[in-house]
Structure formats: structure tokens, C-alpha cells
Short mmCIF file of C-alpha atoms in Angstrom, two decimals:
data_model
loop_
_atom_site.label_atom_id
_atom_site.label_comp_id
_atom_site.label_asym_id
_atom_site.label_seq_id
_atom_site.Cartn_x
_atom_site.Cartn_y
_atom_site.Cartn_z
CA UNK Q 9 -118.13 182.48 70.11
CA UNK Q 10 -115.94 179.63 68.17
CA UNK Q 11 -114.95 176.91 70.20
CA UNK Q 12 -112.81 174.17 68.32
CA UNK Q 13 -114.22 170.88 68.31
CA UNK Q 14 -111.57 168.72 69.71
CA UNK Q 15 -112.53 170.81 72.98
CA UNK Q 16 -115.85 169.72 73.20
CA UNK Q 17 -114.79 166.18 72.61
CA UNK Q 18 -112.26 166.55 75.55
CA UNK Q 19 -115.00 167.87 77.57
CA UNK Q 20 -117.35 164.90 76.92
CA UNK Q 21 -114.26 162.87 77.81
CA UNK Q 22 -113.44 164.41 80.86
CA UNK Q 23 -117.65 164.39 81.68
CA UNK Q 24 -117.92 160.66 81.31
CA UNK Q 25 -114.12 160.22 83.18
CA UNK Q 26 -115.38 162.18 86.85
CA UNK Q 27 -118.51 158.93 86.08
CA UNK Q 28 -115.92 156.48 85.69
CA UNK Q 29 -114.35 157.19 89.06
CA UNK Q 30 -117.41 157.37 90.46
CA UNK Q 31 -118.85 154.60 89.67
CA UNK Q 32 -115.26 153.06 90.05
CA UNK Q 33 -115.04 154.00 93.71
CA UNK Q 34 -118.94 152.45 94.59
CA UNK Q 35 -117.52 149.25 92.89
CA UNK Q 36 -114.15 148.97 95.08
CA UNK Q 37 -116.28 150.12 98.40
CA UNK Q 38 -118.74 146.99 97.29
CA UNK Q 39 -115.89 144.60 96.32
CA UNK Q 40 -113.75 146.02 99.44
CA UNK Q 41 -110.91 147.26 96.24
CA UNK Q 42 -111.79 144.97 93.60
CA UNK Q 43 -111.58 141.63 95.59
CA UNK Q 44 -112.80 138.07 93.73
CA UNK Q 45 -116.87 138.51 93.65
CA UNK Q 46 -118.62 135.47 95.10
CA UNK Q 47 -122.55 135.51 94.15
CA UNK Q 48 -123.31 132.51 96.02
CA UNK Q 49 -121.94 134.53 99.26
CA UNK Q 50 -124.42 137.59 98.55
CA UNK Q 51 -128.09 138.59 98.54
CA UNK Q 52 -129.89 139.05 94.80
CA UNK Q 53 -129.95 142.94 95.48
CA UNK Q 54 -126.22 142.73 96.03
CA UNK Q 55 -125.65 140.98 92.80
CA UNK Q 56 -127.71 143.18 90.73
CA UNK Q 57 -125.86 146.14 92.16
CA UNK Q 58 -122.46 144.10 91.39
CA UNK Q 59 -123.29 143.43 87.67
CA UNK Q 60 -124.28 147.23 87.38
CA UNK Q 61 -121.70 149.07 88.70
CA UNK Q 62 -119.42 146.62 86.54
CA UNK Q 63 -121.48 147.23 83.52
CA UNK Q 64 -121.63 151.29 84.58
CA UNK Q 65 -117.85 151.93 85.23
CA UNK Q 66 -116.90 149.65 81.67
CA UNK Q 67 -118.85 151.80 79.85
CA UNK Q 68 -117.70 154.74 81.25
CA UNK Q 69 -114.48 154.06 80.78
CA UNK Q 70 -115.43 152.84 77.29
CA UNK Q 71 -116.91 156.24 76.21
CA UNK Q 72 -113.69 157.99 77.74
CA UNK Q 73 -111.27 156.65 75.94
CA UNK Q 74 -113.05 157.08 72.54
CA UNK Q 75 -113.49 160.62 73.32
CA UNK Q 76 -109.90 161.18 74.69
CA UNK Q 77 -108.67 159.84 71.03
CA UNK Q 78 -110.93 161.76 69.11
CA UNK Q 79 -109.69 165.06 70.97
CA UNK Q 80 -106.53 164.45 70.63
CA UNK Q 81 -106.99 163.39 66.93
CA UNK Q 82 -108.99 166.88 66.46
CA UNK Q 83 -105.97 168.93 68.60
CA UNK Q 84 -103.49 167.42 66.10
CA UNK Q 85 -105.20 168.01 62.89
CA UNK Q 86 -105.56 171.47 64.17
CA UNK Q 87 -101.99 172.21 64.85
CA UNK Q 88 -101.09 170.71 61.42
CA UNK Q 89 -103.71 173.28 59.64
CA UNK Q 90 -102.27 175.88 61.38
CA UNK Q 91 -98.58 175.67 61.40
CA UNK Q 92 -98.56 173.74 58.09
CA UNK Q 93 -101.32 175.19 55.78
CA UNK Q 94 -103.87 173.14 54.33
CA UNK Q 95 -101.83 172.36 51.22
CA UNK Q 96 -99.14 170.28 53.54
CA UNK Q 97 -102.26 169.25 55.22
CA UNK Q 98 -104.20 167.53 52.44
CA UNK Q 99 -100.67 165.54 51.62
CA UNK Q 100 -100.25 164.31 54.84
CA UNK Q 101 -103.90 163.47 55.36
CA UNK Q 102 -103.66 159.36 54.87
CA UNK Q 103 -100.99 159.12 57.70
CA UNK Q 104 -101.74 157.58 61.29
CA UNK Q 105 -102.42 160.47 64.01
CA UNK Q 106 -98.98 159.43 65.50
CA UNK Q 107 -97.09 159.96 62.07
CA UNK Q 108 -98.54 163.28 61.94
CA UNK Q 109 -98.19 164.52 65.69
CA UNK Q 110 -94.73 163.73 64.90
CA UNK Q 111 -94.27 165.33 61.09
CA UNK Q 112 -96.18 168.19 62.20
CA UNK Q 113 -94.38 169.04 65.46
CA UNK Q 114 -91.06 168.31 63.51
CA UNK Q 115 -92.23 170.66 60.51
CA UNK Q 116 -93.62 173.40 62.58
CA UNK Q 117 -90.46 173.44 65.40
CA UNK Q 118 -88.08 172.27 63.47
CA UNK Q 119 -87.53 169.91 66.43
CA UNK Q 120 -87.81 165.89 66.84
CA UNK Q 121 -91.26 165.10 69.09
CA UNK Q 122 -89.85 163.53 72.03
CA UNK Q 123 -91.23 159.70 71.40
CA UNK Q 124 -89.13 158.30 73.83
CA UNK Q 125 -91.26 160.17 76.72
CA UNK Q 126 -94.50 159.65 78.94
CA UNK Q 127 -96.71 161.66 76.61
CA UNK Q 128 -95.85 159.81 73.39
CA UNK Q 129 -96.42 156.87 75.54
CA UNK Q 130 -99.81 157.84 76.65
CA UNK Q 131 -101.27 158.95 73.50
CA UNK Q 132 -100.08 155.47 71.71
CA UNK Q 133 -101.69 153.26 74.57
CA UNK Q 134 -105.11 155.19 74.33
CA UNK Q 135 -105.02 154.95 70.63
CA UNK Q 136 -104.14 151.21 70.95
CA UNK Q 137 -106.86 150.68 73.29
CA UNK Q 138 -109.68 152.72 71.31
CA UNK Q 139 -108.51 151.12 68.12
CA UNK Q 140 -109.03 147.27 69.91
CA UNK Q 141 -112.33 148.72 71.53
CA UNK Q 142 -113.53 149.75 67.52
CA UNK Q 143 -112.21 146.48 65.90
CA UNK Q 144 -112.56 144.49 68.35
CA UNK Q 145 -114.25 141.00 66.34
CA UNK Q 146 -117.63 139.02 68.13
CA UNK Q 147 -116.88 136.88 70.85
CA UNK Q 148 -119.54 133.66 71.35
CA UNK Q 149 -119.86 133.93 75.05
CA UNK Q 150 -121.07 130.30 76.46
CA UNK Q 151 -123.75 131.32 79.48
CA UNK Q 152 -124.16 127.55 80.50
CA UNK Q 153 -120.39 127.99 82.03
CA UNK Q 154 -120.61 131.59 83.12
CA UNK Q 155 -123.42 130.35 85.64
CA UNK Q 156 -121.76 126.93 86.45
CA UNK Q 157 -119.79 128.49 89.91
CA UNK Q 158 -118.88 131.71 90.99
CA UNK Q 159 -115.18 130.99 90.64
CA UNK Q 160 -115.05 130.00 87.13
CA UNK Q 161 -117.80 132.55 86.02
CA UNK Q 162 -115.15 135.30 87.26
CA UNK Q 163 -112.48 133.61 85.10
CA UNK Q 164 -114.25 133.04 82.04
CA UNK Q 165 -116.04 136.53 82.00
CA UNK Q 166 -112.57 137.71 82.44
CA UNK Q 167 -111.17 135.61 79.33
CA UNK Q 168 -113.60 137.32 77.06
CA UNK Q 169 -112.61 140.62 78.56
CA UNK Q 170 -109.24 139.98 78.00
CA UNK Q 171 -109.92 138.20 74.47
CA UNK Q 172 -111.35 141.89 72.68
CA UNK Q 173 -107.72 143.22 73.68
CA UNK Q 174 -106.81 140.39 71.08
CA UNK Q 175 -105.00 137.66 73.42
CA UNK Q 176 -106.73 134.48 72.14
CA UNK Q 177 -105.66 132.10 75.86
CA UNK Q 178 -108.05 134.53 77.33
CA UNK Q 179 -106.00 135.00 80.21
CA UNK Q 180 -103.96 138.02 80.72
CA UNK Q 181 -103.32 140.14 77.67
CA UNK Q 182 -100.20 141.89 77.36
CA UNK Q 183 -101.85 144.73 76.05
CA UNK Q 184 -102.38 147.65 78.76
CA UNK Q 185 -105.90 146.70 79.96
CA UNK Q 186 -107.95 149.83 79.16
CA UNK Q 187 -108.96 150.78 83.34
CA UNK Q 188 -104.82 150.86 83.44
CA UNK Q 189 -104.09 152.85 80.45
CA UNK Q 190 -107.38 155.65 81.34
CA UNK Q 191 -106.13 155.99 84.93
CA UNK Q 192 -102.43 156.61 83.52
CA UNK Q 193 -103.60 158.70 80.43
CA UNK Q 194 -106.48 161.09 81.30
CA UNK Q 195 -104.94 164.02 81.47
CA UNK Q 196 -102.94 163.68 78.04
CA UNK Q 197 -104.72 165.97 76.06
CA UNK Q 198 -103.83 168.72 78.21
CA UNK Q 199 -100.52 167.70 78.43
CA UNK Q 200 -100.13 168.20 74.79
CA UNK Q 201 -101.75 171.00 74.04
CA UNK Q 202 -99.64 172.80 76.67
CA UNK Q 203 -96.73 171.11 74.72
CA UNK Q 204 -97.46 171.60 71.43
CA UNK Q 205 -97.78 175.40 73.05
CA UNK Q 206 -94.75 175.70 75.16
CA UNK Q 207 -92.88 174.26 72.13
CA UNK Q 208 -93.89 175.86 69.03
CA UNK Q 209 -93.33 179.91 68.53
CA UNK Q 210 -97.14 181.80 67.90
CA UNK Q 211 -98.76 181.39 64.49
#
């Protein structure tokens, strides 16, 4: 039985997303929702269990949003294939995923793809995000202040956080942090298959 890739990428996605909340709701019941994290104020075990769930949930959401892109990336190339034959294909091959969800769909309709709307939205801030995540350049972390006080360790781990979504204060980016854009976004693949379906006549 064929099953098309970009489904078995949403399915790792979606895997690794039901661990994200998971882990995301263990971290808010031990931070009482995500309040400042004093070390000094807690036991070793406590900490430990802090710094993991942190490190758990990051990744999580890390490996969802790389998966969520690639699916969608995969769904799109597939509806060009189809509705456009691999000659058109081949010559639109070099263009972003968003130029071609939007030549495709335009091409294959014979409608505009509404990028004015939520789902346009979506599928640009998970592409942003997974694009800063891959590119993202080495950040020299110093551990001397990290471990200085609780406060400022918060702050500074923060600022490097904040400096891979490429704002170089290190304070808050004005890119869509990435928890923000997968709680908003999850469910966009689905969303445009059932568009690209509910849109375009059978092939």
C-alpha cells in the first residue's frame, strides 16, 4: 500500500507535537504556568527536573516544526506534480515553497491563493521559524554569568534564545517565538490539504 511521504512526515510531526504538550504541561504544573524559575529557592532534584523538562519540551517543539515544514513542503510539491505535470514542475523547481503553493494553486484553479488569510499566515511563520532554527549561526554562551544569580541567569539564557531568532539586543525578538507560532500552527497541514481539496476540481 503507497502512502505519500509528506504523510509520514506529518505523522512524525504530529508524534513529537502530543510530546511537546506533554512535556509542556509537566513544565507549567512545575513552574505554576511558566512563572520566573528561582534555583536558589529549590532542591537539586527540582532543578534537574527544571532544566529537563525545558530541554525536553524545546526539543520537541524543535523536531515539530521541522517536520510540519517538510510535510507541507512534500504536500505542495505533490499537488504541483499532479495538477501541473512534471514538465511545469521541473521549471518551477528553484522557487520558494510559498511561490509555488501560490503558482500552483493559481495554475491548477485558476484562482488567486488567499495570502491575505490565517493559513498563508501559518505556513509563512513555521517556515520562518524552521528556516531561523536551520541557519541559525553559533552563539558563545558565557557560563560564568549564567551561574552568577538566578535572576540574571533567566535573562541571559533567554537573550541567547531570543538571539537564534536573529534579534542581536537579545531581548525580545519580533519574530513569532517558535512555542507561539507551533501552538497557533499545528494543525496547518491539514488545513491545506483539505483546501487545496475543497478548492481544486479531481485530477
Amino acid at each position: 500500500m503507497h502512502t505519500a511521504i509528506h504523510k509520514l512526515l506529518y505523522s512524525i510531526a504530529n508524534e513529537h507535537f502530543e510530546k511537546y504538550k506533554y512535556t509542556s504541561k509537566k513544565y507549567n504544573l512545575l513552574t505554576d504556568n511558566n512563572k520566573q524559575w528561582d534555583l536558589l529557592s529549590h532542591t537539586k532534584d527540582e532543578n534537574e527536573q527544571y532544566f529537563s523538562l525545558y530541554s525536553d519540551k524545546t526539543k520537541y517543539a524543535i523536531i515539530t516544526v521541522v517536520f510540519l515544514v517538510m510535510s507541507i513542503e512534500g504536500l505542495i510539491n505533490e499537488y504541483g506534480l499532479v495538477y501541473l505535470g512534471k514538465s511545469r514542475f521541473m521549471e518551477l523547481e528553484r522557487e520558494s515553497i510559498r511561490e509555488k503553493l501560490v503558482t500552483f494553486f493559481n495554475e491548477a484553479s485558476g484562482n488567486k491563493f488567499p495570502t491575505d488569510r490565517k493559513l498563508y499566515q501559518s505556513i509563512k511563520d513555521l517556515i520562518d521559524v524552521r528556516n531561523t532554527l536551520v541557519h541559525s549561526k553559533s552563539i558563545e554562551i558565557d557560563i560564568n554569568v549564567l551561574l552568577r544569580t538566578d535572576v540574571e541567569a533567566e535573562e541571559v539564557f533567554n537573550g541567547y534564545i531570543n538571539s537564534i531568532f536573529g534579534n542581536g539586543k537579545r531581548k525580545s525578538s519580533r519574530q513569532k517565538s517558535m512555542e507561539r507560532v507551533l501552538e497557533s500552527s499545528h494543525n496547518v497541514y491539514i488545513e491545506l490539504m483539505e483546501y487545496l481539496q475543497q478548492n481544486t476540481g479531481e485530477k
